[in-house]
């Protein structure tokens, strides 16, 4: 140890001894002649460098032997020039962004060309262009291999980001988020479970303000992420927030940006407007369905009509004839005149409102002699399209770096976030469950949802067992999340250089991510005829991250360059949750836990620690051949005793063919071949078997029919989940290869990457046969493999001073196959009902929809029974969720100063369970029920004769509703996901003002009926596949202003 | 420079120690525990939920709800119950009864844990009464299991050595006769154990026993009563029916001497409290049942006093005092609509206890046994029958109606015992005289009505009668029964998908319409 330190000091001494000269100059853009701000100026072969200031100027001290400077900037071609005084450097734009510097694992900056794997950068401009309020939607459509699955358009709605498919069936498939070097929590704390009732639970990505992000690097493959070890098998999203770094020395730069966005429902369902509430052609004022008479014929109804009399009609008998009118009991309950004229109500349109989002951000940053700092405050206030929903987010950020001397640098990043999300329910007890199917004859908005003499008693158009009236729910139920979060880190960095060809950089960083969230689920007094309940879940998580890294760079000869990295990381996470549940409010009007009669509380504390030691070596030859190898050993606490230590290697190679003599030409500007291999594990959770207080919910129960203690008697039962004491981490072996090609002087860029992931020893909860007395075993069992093809094509057909048009195609084809489950297990449950469900099934792409199918004969004809109705077949796979491919199209057109950006997304193939679409038929409100003539279903009887028996449409709809396959729809779509126009209204040397107009999710072409196919249930791996009274997606229109001075 | 080196050394050593101490096995072990989850508990706390789960989940819930439809105690008029009524996939689907299938085995496992703990060498050896209670409940759950599902995993089921290698992850199926042998073994052992005491340190059951408050003598009576019930289940397969009938009478006499001694789960305090009666809760949460036309017809035909108190308007909750105004749903062909047809008052009886074994059932068992003797003892049979009906109406229904009135304020409408006696006298002279066996079975069928779980016995009885060729005693009106009467329940999904033994037995599920269980004349 002492020798090492002595050597270190010796080396430092050498570096101090070297002499320096000063070089100055200016960097401008070839496109418009404007200064390039923040361009990187590096002494070739070293990490010594600076960046250009607001006027494009730079000043750098050169070591004695240094002769060449390397100039680079995002989106521009890197240039190497001999150092001289008063340099005038002209950088050409590069649509392919091939030579840019990218951030790789642990913040190591590397030339894109030096990588042996695919890594994609997304710039702040790309993220911000359409005013997205959450990171996932800002990323959507911008990176190949990255799938963003939104759940709905509600404020704070969860969304699932996966990179190159799934590696786990029921576990976490989302990438690790690293913000300014600190890994932070991004997943949802509370799973939506089967995802068929209650409200969504946001993911913690909701705390990140996309407007504060300077850049994102997506490390897609395992080779790219391998250094992060066991937590990185799902890829890594490295986020760099805006800081003072890159500013020129001088006065502070103040930025104020504001945007306002209006949200509207993305699609309205097509509904019939002819038939009234009822069944079999008869009016029934409490029916859930609209198979009644013509709305215009209601005054002639024998029971409720104002024009009929007789023993059947008690109303005209009591109140006299009411020509042209009919009697509505709910109007009487609400204290209105019960007699009304027939009218068609647009209950769906009445219910939703326009949402409004206001984003404000204030940022001040400055570079001083040795210090840069940035402070920012931002607010986001959003109201959702469902009344009562909304989100407020307030963030404060401070970051500072300071250079203590030539060797020591220190810095701090701090973030504080406070958000509150008001949500509502979907699926079985969803708020729209009585909106979409509301009879067109019923005035859902106009008739009060409570009784005139008792506002807590629901007055709905149908029975509210299992549902609440939507307007009643707005007033009486509450679903909220309130989060306070702090994350940040402080670091000290020591760097030294010697012999002009060696540098050492040692950095220690200590970070923390701590938050607490209160999840409130309150069903008000009167909920479904009962007295309501309150559930307050207090969730607290603290993560401490300690990271020590040492980087060594040795330029051995003119041709050979060698770098090495050694590091240690300790990640310690502790969660505590206290769940306080109470039911039956004493009196109405105070829906508070303290007002409940029956209470039950539970507490849970879990901790998890990972200690990792890692190293990496890379060598490059003549800027042509790049070799890299890494290794990491992790020790994790969440695995069984004696089975906690794991080692994972990776290797990659990049070869730039065009560096070979004579290969590069005007046609072939650049060609790189790359290949990599990596192994990364994913730890599971092992616990000793334990006892807990049993709970009763699910099944047919809306709430908790049994709550211990029962009359002060408690009970304990063993967990029905068993843990395998021999659990080992699941292993992902990943092979990746590809090329980067640029043609015709960079006019066309083409990148192709193929990757293959083999996941073995997959950890999941193996469902056990009920007859074992246990429900599941956490063990290694499954295998899944993914073949991913990613193609990026970028073309820059017009490149003039005044007009610049570039476009990029991101094409991803991901085939994620389930190879193996535990022995005897054919499929496993991911979510849904008893039937249909979302499952992983051997031999099929992941995931599939499983449920009751249509019966077919051996020739594939639909089988029809004697009544003319389709016959239900055996349960099985009835839908495949996974698309054939995804194609995103990004384009930027600059016309003089005005820039237009658009993002189109095309999802080809894939199916989903469209529960609501099926139910619109069942309830007789869908447009397809407009023609109510009997139908003859095409198919054959079991004896092979064609079916000729007509069946009433209502009966048919009723019968096929129990055949889940009838609600499976193809959900391919093409969307205009983003459209934005930006214009610099004012630009002087001291002030700039940019104006942008933007819209999101405004056009959609799809065969999926009635709804946006990107509205579905669940924050788990079933996301995107299962819809049933799900909350709608939104279209957004907005305007933003950005002042800088 | 010298100072710097020393400082650095200490820093390095400090970091090294911090690193090593952050990941030693013992520290990692400590980190990976949840201090809020105990790894052991006293058996009596397991017993508490074993009783709750057996009563609420097994006897009170889905199994009974579907039996209500099949036995026409109710008509399913919405959701899954409507589909069951119409025989649309429900009776055949493996998903239908899966929750209960799993719960039955969970209960069996928990009972086995208690038995193991309280046996010689166990952590609570000497707690014989606790062990005996677990044995009675093990037998009870196994009997429901095999009665509903036929041949089922038993000897390899609920293996307590899981997940050790060599343990049974895919238990083999045992014949129903083997399961029944196990049931009787458990009951006989329980009768022995219950005569002992709870001597281990964890102490006696006391209030943790929600059914009998720790009273071992009542558990012994319960065990004898169950022996009577299960012997009757097996009567069709009996090798010595006369002896078995005599045993049924003897054991029934060893069992409950009055309705006060009933084995019932009577902790429900009403809606929204810590426990609520499952049938009423089901109506509250789902609203899937309506009054059954064929059931009303049977009461009306007898001018049974129950017809005046059991049914009410779904909207107004006004009890139908006039039987001709009852708006019952037609069996097999109702409109799928909630709150349309009349509903039974049980649907708002949130305090109605769950009956595990009642005095009146024992009386019906005795009546049937007397009537089935080679030389029928119709006088004793009548006496038992009358006891059963009077107990059912004057105690059970009156208590229920009182509870409902207290909770929901529906107005008093109890039936005095004198009315029942008068009613029974009429029955004796007419229907009983014409066919004693038939009337006993019909009266038992009527007495099993009421949302507290006895419908499972009605379902067992009907299938037994079918085996004897006597199913005409109880007329069911659902026209779909000609081809689609569920003779049994379909195995649960969790085994159909994870246990090849059960998957093979399940096939396509259509067997539920064709194959009776073994004790009802089938082969499996």
GROMACS .gro file of C-alpha atoms in nm, chain A residues 1-2 5-6 9-10 16 278-279 284 286-289 408 428 462-467 508 527-531 548 568-570 572-573 583-584 597-598 603-613 635-645 685-692 694 696 698-720 722-725 767-775 777 823-827 834-835 837 839 850 852 872 874-875 922-923 954 958-959 962, chain B residues 1-2 4-6 8-9 12 15 18-19 21-42 44-50 52-54 56-57 60-62 65-66 78 80-83 88-89 93-96 98-103 105-106 109-110 113 117 153 156-159 162-163 168-171 207-210 265-269 271-279 281-288 315 335-340 493-495 497-500 502 506 508:
model
  254
    1UNK     CA    1   0.000   0.000   0.000
    2UNK     CA    2   0.274   0.240   0.095
    5UNK     CA    3   0.104   0.582  -0.251
    6UNK     CA    4   0.467   0.670  -0.293
    9UNK     CA    5   0.304   1.101  -0.524
   10UNK     CA    6   0.601   1.054  -0.747
   16UNK     CA    7   0.357   1.928  -1.160
  278UNK     CA    8  -8.370  -0.162  -2.072
  279UNK     CA    9  -8.360  -0.514  -2.197
  284UNK     CA   10  -8.625  -0.058  -1.736
  286UNK     CA   11  -8.255   0.050  -1.336
  287UNK     CA   12  -8.117  -0.173  -1.610
  288UNK     CA   13  -7.744  -0.173  -1.665
  289UNK     CA   14  -7.799  -0.220  -2.036
  408UNK     CA   15  -0.869   1.820  -0.655
  428UNK     CA   16  -6.381  -0.353  -1.213
  462UNK     CA   17  -7.825   0.104  -1.222
  463UNK     CA   18  -7.735  -0.096  -0.914
  464UNK     CA   19  -7.410   0.019  -0.763
  465UNK     CA   20  -7.306  -0.318  -0.624
  466UNK     CA   21  -6.946  -0.339  -0.734
  467UNK     CA   22  -6.944   0.011  -0.882
  508UNK     CA   23  -1.533   0.911  -0.441
  527UNK     CA   24  -6.965   0.348  -0.123
  528UNK     CA   25  -7.159   0.067  -0.292
  529UNK     CA   26  -7.428   0.101  -0.031
  530UNK     CA   27  -7.188   0.052   0.260
  531UNK     CA   28  -7.014   0.288   0.495
  548UNK     CA   29  -1.520   0.480  -0.541
  568UNK     CA   30  -1.614  -0.032  -0.550
  569UNK     CA   31  -1.980   0.037  -0.495
  570UNK     CA   32  -2.197  -0.018  -0.190
  572UNK     CA   33  -2.780   0.000   0.072
  573UNK     CA   34  -3.154   0.023   0.058
  583UNK     CA   35  -6.355   0.043   0.739
  584UNK     CA   36  -6.703   0.167   0.820
  597UNK     CA   37  -6.502   0.151   1.329
  598UNK     CA   38  -6.291  -0.148   1.228
  603UNK     CA   39  -4.591  -0.285   0.929
  604UNK     CA   40  -4.314  -0.421   0.714
  605UNK     CA   41  -3.943  -0.345   0.703
  606UNK     CA   42  -3.711  -0.474   0.438
  607UNK     CA   43  -3.349  -0.402   0.362
  608UNK     CA   44  -3.123  -0.485   0.075
  609UNK     CA   45  -2.752  -0.431   0.031
  610UNK     CA   46  -2.529  -0.487  -0.268
  611UNK     CA   47  -2.152  -0.459  -0.247
  612UNK     CA   48  -1.978  -0.461  -0.582
  613UNK     CA   49  -1.617  -0.450  -0.690
  635UNK     CA   50  -2.229  -0.962  -0.297
  636UNK     CA   51  -2.602  -0.927  -0.237
  637UNK     CA   52  -2.799  -0.961   0.083
  638UNK     CA   53  -3.128  -1.063  -0.075
  639UNK     CA   54  -3.007  -1.412  -0.162
  640UNK     CA   55  -2.977  -1.717   0.064
  641UNK     CA   56  -2.686  -1.760   0.304
  642UNK     CA   57  -2.385  -1.900   0.121
  643UNK     CA   58  -2.521  -1.806  -0.219
  644UNK     CA   59  -2.455  -1.437  -0.231
  645UNK     CA   60  -2.139  -1.378  -0.433
  685UNK     CA   61  -3.552  -1.220  -0.312
  686UNK     CA   62  -3.506  -1.492  -0.059
  687UNK     CA   63  -3.681  -1.481   0.278
  688UNK     CA   64  -3.710  -1.729   0.559
  689UNK     CA   65  -4.064  -1.869   0.576
  690UNK     CA   66  -4.278  -1.656   0.802
  691UNK     CA   67  -4.620  -1.611   0.959
  692UNK     CA   68  -4.851  -1.317   0.915
  694UNK     CA   69  -5.425  -1.345   0.717
  696UNK     CA   70  -5.953  -1.166   0.314
  698UNK     CA   71  -6.025  -1.047  -0.384
  699UNK     CA   72  -6.247  -1.327  -0.512
  700UNK     CA   73  -6.601  -1.185  -0.522
  701UNK     CA   74  -6.533  -0.939  -0.244
  702UNK     CA   75  -6.529  -0.569  -0.306
  703UNK     CA   76  -6.353  -0.490   0.020
  704UNK     CA   77  -6.237  -0.693   0.316
  705UNK     CA   78  -6.522  -0.902   0.457
  706UNK     CA   79  -6.299  -1.034   0.737
  707UNK     CA   80  -6.051  -0.809   0.915
  708UNK     CA   81  -5.837  -0.940   1.198
  709UNK     CA   82  -5.854  -0.900   1.488
  710UNK     CA   83  -6.209  -1.034   1.491
  711UNK     CA   84  -6.368  -0.913   1.813
  712UNK     CA   85  -6.015  -0.865   1.950
  713UNK     CA   86  -5.904  -1.217   1.856
  714UNK     CA   87  -5.607  -1.230   1.621
  715UNK     CA   88  -5.474  -1.506   1.400
  716UNK     CA   89  -5.151  -1.599   1.226
  717UNK     CA   90  -5.098  -1.825   0.929
  718UNK     CA   91  -4.785  -1.933   0.745
  719UNK     CA   92  -4.700  -1.753   0.426
  720UNK     CA   93  -4.822  -1.946   0.124
  722UNK     CA   94  -4.219  -2.060  -0.018
  723UNK     CA   95  -3.856  -1.964  -0.085
  724UNK     CA   96  -3.602  -2.196  -0.236
  725UNK     CA   97  -3.299  -2.209  -0.001
  767UNK     CA   98  -4.712  -2.131  -0.919
  768UNK     CA   99  -4.762  -2.442  -0.712
  769UNK     CA  100  -5.046  -2.683  -0.742
  770UNK     CA  101  -5.306  -2.578  -0.486
  771UNK     CA  102  -5.295  -2.931  -0.349
  772UNK     CA  103  -4.949  -2.860  -0.206
  773UNK     CA  104  -5.116  -2.621   0.037
  774UNK     CA  105  -4.887  -2.342  -0.083
  775UNK     CA  106  -4.935  -2.097  -0.362
  777UNK     CA  107  -4.224  -2.110  -0.477
  823UNK     CA  108  -4.127  -2.841  -1.461
  824UNK     CA  109  -4.495  -2.917  -1.494
  825UNK     CA  110  -4.583  -2.550  -1.533
  826UNK     CA  111  -4.719  -2.462  -1.875
  827UNK     CA  112  -4.789  -2.099  -1.810
  834UNK     CA  113  -5.974  -1.567  -1.326
  835UNK     CA  114  -6.042  -1.545  -1.696
  837UNK     CA  115  -5.561  -1.336  -1.788
  839UNK     CA  116  -4.969  -1.506  -1.891
  850UNK     CA  117  -5.516  -1.652  -2.200
  852UNK     CA  118  -6.197  -1.885  -2.301
  872UNK     CA  119  -6.716  -2.163  -2.600
  874UNK     CA  120  -6.128  -2.468  -2.412
  875UNK     CA  121  -5.931  -2.202  -2.231
  922UNK     CA  122  -7.288  -0.640  -2.414
  923UNK     CA  123  -7.448  -0.328  -2.270
  954UNK     CA  124  -7.878  -0.898  -2.738
  958UNK     CA  125  -7.458  -1.172  -2.401
  959UNK     CA  126  -7.330  -1.514  -2.501
  962UNK     CA  127  -6.839  -1.508  -2.172
 1046UNK     CA  128   0.460   1.425   0.251
 1047UNK     CA  129   0.514   1.182   0.533
 1049UNK     CA  130   0.001   1.269   0.388
 1050UNK     CA  131   0.102   0.910   0.343
 1051UNK     CA  132   0.002   0.816   0.694
 1053UNK     CA  133  -0.388   0.808   0.332
 1054UNK     CA  134  -0.298   0.479   0.490
 1057UNK     CA  135  -0.735   0.316   0.306
 1060UNK     CA  136  -1.224   0.202   0.376
 1063UNK     CA  137  -1.582  -0.051   0.608
 1064UNK     CA  138  -1.587  -0.261   0.293
 1066UNK     CA  139  -1.781  -0.519   0.744
 1067UNK     CA  140  -2.045  -0.412   0.494
 1068UNK     CA  141  -2.084  -0.754   0.342
 1069UNK     CA  142  -2.002  -1.030   0.588
 1070UNK     CA  143  -2.246  -1.319   0.581
 1071UNK     CA  144  -2.384  -1.248   0.927
 1072UNK     CA  145  -2.449  -0.886   0.841
 1073UNK     CA  146  -2.612  -0.987   0.516
 1074UNK     CA  147  -2.826  -1.238   0.708
 1075UNK     CA  148  -2.939  -0.965   0.943
 1076UNK     CA  149  -3.014  -0.728   0.658
 1077UNK     CA  150  -3.225  -0.989   0.483
 1078UNK     CA  151  -3.482  -1.032   0.756
 1079UNK     CA  152  -3.809  -0.854   0.804
 1080UNK     CA  153  -3.833  -0.792   1.180
 1081UNK     CA  154  -4.209  -0.755   1.143
 1082UNK     CA  155  -4.271  -1.112   1.027
 1083UNK     CA  156  -4.246  -1.385   1.293
 1084UNK     CA  157  -4.102  -1.719   1.189
 1085UNK     CA  158  -4.306  -1.914   1.444
 1086UNK     CA  159  -4.642  -1.880   1.615
 1087UNK     CA  160  -4.846  -2.069   1.873
 1089UNK     CA  161  -5.390  -2.174   1.865
 1090UNK     CA  162  -5.346  -1.870   1.643
 1091UNK     CA  163  -5.341  -2.100   1.343
 1092UNK     CA  164  -5.659  -2.269   1.471
 1093UNK     CA  165  -5.837  -1.934   1.478
 1094UNK     CA  166  -5.797  -1.878   1.109
 1095UNK     CA  167  -5.849  -2.244   1.031
 1097UNK     CA  168  -6.253  -1.868   1.003
 1098UNK     CA  169  -6.136  -1.991   0.667
 1099UNK     CA  170  -6.330  -2.317   0.695
 1101UNK     CA  171  -6.618  -1.819   0.568
 1102UNK     CA  172  -6.427  -1.945   0.263
 1105UNK     CA  173  -6.996  -1.987   0.340
 1106UNK     CA  174  -6.870  -1.872   0.004
 1107UNK     CA  175  -6.829  -1.970  -0.361
 1110UNK     CA  176  -7.300  -1.992  -0.403
 1111UNK     CA  177  -7.268  -2.226  -0.700
 1123UNK     CA  178  -7.603  -1.169  -1.307
 1125UNK     CA  179  -7.082  -1.559  -1.294
 1126UNK     CA  180  -7.398  -1.680  -1.120
 1127UNK     CA  181  -7.601  -1.608  -1.431
 1128UNK     CA  182  -7.346  -1.799  -1.636
 1133UNK     CA  183  -7.226  -2.117  -1.969
 1134UNK     CA  184  -6.872  -2.241  -1.905
 1138UNK     CA  185  -6.415  -2.421  -1.614
 1139UNK     CA  186  -6.118  -2.498  -1.392
 1140UNK     CA  187  -6.109  -2.134  -1.284
 1141UNK     CA  188  -6.457  -2.141  -1.128
 1143UNK     CA  189  -6.002  -2.248  -0.791
 1144UNK     CA  190  -6.003  -2.007  -0.498
 1145UNK     CA  191  -6.181  -2.263  -0.281
 1146UNK     CA  192  -5.974  -2.552  -0.409
 1147UNK     CA  193  -5.663  -2.367  -0.295
 1148UNK     CA  194  -5.820  -2.265   0.036
 1150UNK     CA  195  -5.566  -2.737   0.082
 1151UNK     CA  196  -5.431  -2.435   0.267
 1154UNK     CA  197  -5.189  -2.781   0.546
 1155UNK     CA  198  -5.248  -2.550   0.841
 1158UNK     CA  199  -4.896  -2.799   1.099
 1162UNK     CA  200  -4.672  -2.914   1.650
 1198UNK     CA  201  -5.476  -3.549  -0.395
 1201UNK     CA  202  -4.919  -3.660  -0.089
 1202UNK     CA  203  -5.105  -3.331  -0.052
 1203UNK     CA  204  -5.000  -3.041   0.173
 1204UNK     CA  205  -4.656  -3.190   0.224
 1207UNK     CA  206  -4.179  -2.849   0.091
 1208UNK     CA  207  -3.968  -2.717  -0.076
 1213UNK     CA  208  -4.439  -3.363  -0.332
 1214UNK     CA  209  -4.483  -3.072  -0.571
 1215UNK     CA  210  -4.734  -3.260  -0.784
 1216UNK     CA  211  -4.933  -3.477  -0.548
 1252UNK     CA  212  -6.111  -1.752   2.314
 1253UNK     CA  213  -5.890  -1.832   2.013
 1254UNK     CA  214  -6.149  -2.102   1.943
 1255UNK     CA  215  -6.415  -1.890   1.777
 1310UNK     CA  216  -6.928  -1.968   1.320
 1311UNK     CA  217  -7.123  -1.694   1.490
 1312UNK     CA  218  -6.882  -1.401   1.502
 1313UNK     CA  219  -7.028  -1.185   1.228
 1314UNK     CA  220  -7.106  -0.839   1.360
 1316UNK     CA  221  -7.154  -0.513   0.736
 1317UNK     CA  222  -6.828  -0.323   0.756
 1318UNK     CA  223  -6.730  -0.473   1.091
 1319UNK     CA  224  -6.439  -0.707   1.136
 1320UNK     CA  225  -6.647  -0.997   1.011
 1321UNK     CA  226  -6.951  -1.004   0.790
 1322UNK     CA  227  -7.167  -1.296   0.679
 1323UNK     CA  228  -7.052  -1.414   0.336
 1324UNK     CA  229  -7.390  -1.459   0.169
 1326UNK     CA  230  -7.161  -0.969   0.173
 1327UNK     CA  231  -7.183  -1.139  -0.165
 1328UNK     CA  232  -7.511  -0.968  -0.236
 1329UNK     CA  233  -7.369  -0.641  -0.113
 1330UNK     CA  234  -7.064  -0.668  -0.338
 1331UNK     CA  235  -7.215  -0.845  -0.638
 1332UNK     CA  236  -7.593  -0.859  -0.644
 1333UNK     CA  237  -7.591  -1.182  -0.846
 1360UNK     CA  238  -8.568  -0.227  -0.460
 1380UNK     CA  239  -8.320  -1.207  -1.757
 1381UNK     CA  240  -7.965  -1.109  -1.671
 1382UNK     CA  241  -8.035  -0.805  -1.463
 1383UNK     CA  242  -7.967  -0.698  -1.106
 1384UNK     CA  243  -8.231  -0.570  -0.865
 1385UNK     CA  244  -8.513  -0.691  -1.082
 1538UNK     CA  245  -5.687  -2.420  -1.218
 1539UNK     CA  246  -5.391  -2.416  -0.987
 1540UNK     CA  247  -5.366  -2.795  -1.011
 1542UNK     CA  248  -5.203  -2.602  -1.477
 1543UNK     CA  249  -4.935  -2.715  -1.231
 1544UNK     CA  250  -5.010  -3.078  -1.151
 1545UNK     CA  251  -5.015  -3.320  -1.445
 1547UNK     CA  252  -5.492  -3.345  -1.191
 1551UNK     CA  253  -5.960  -3.283  -1.559
 1553UNK     CA  254  -6.160  -3.085  -2.097
   0.00000   0.00000   0.00000
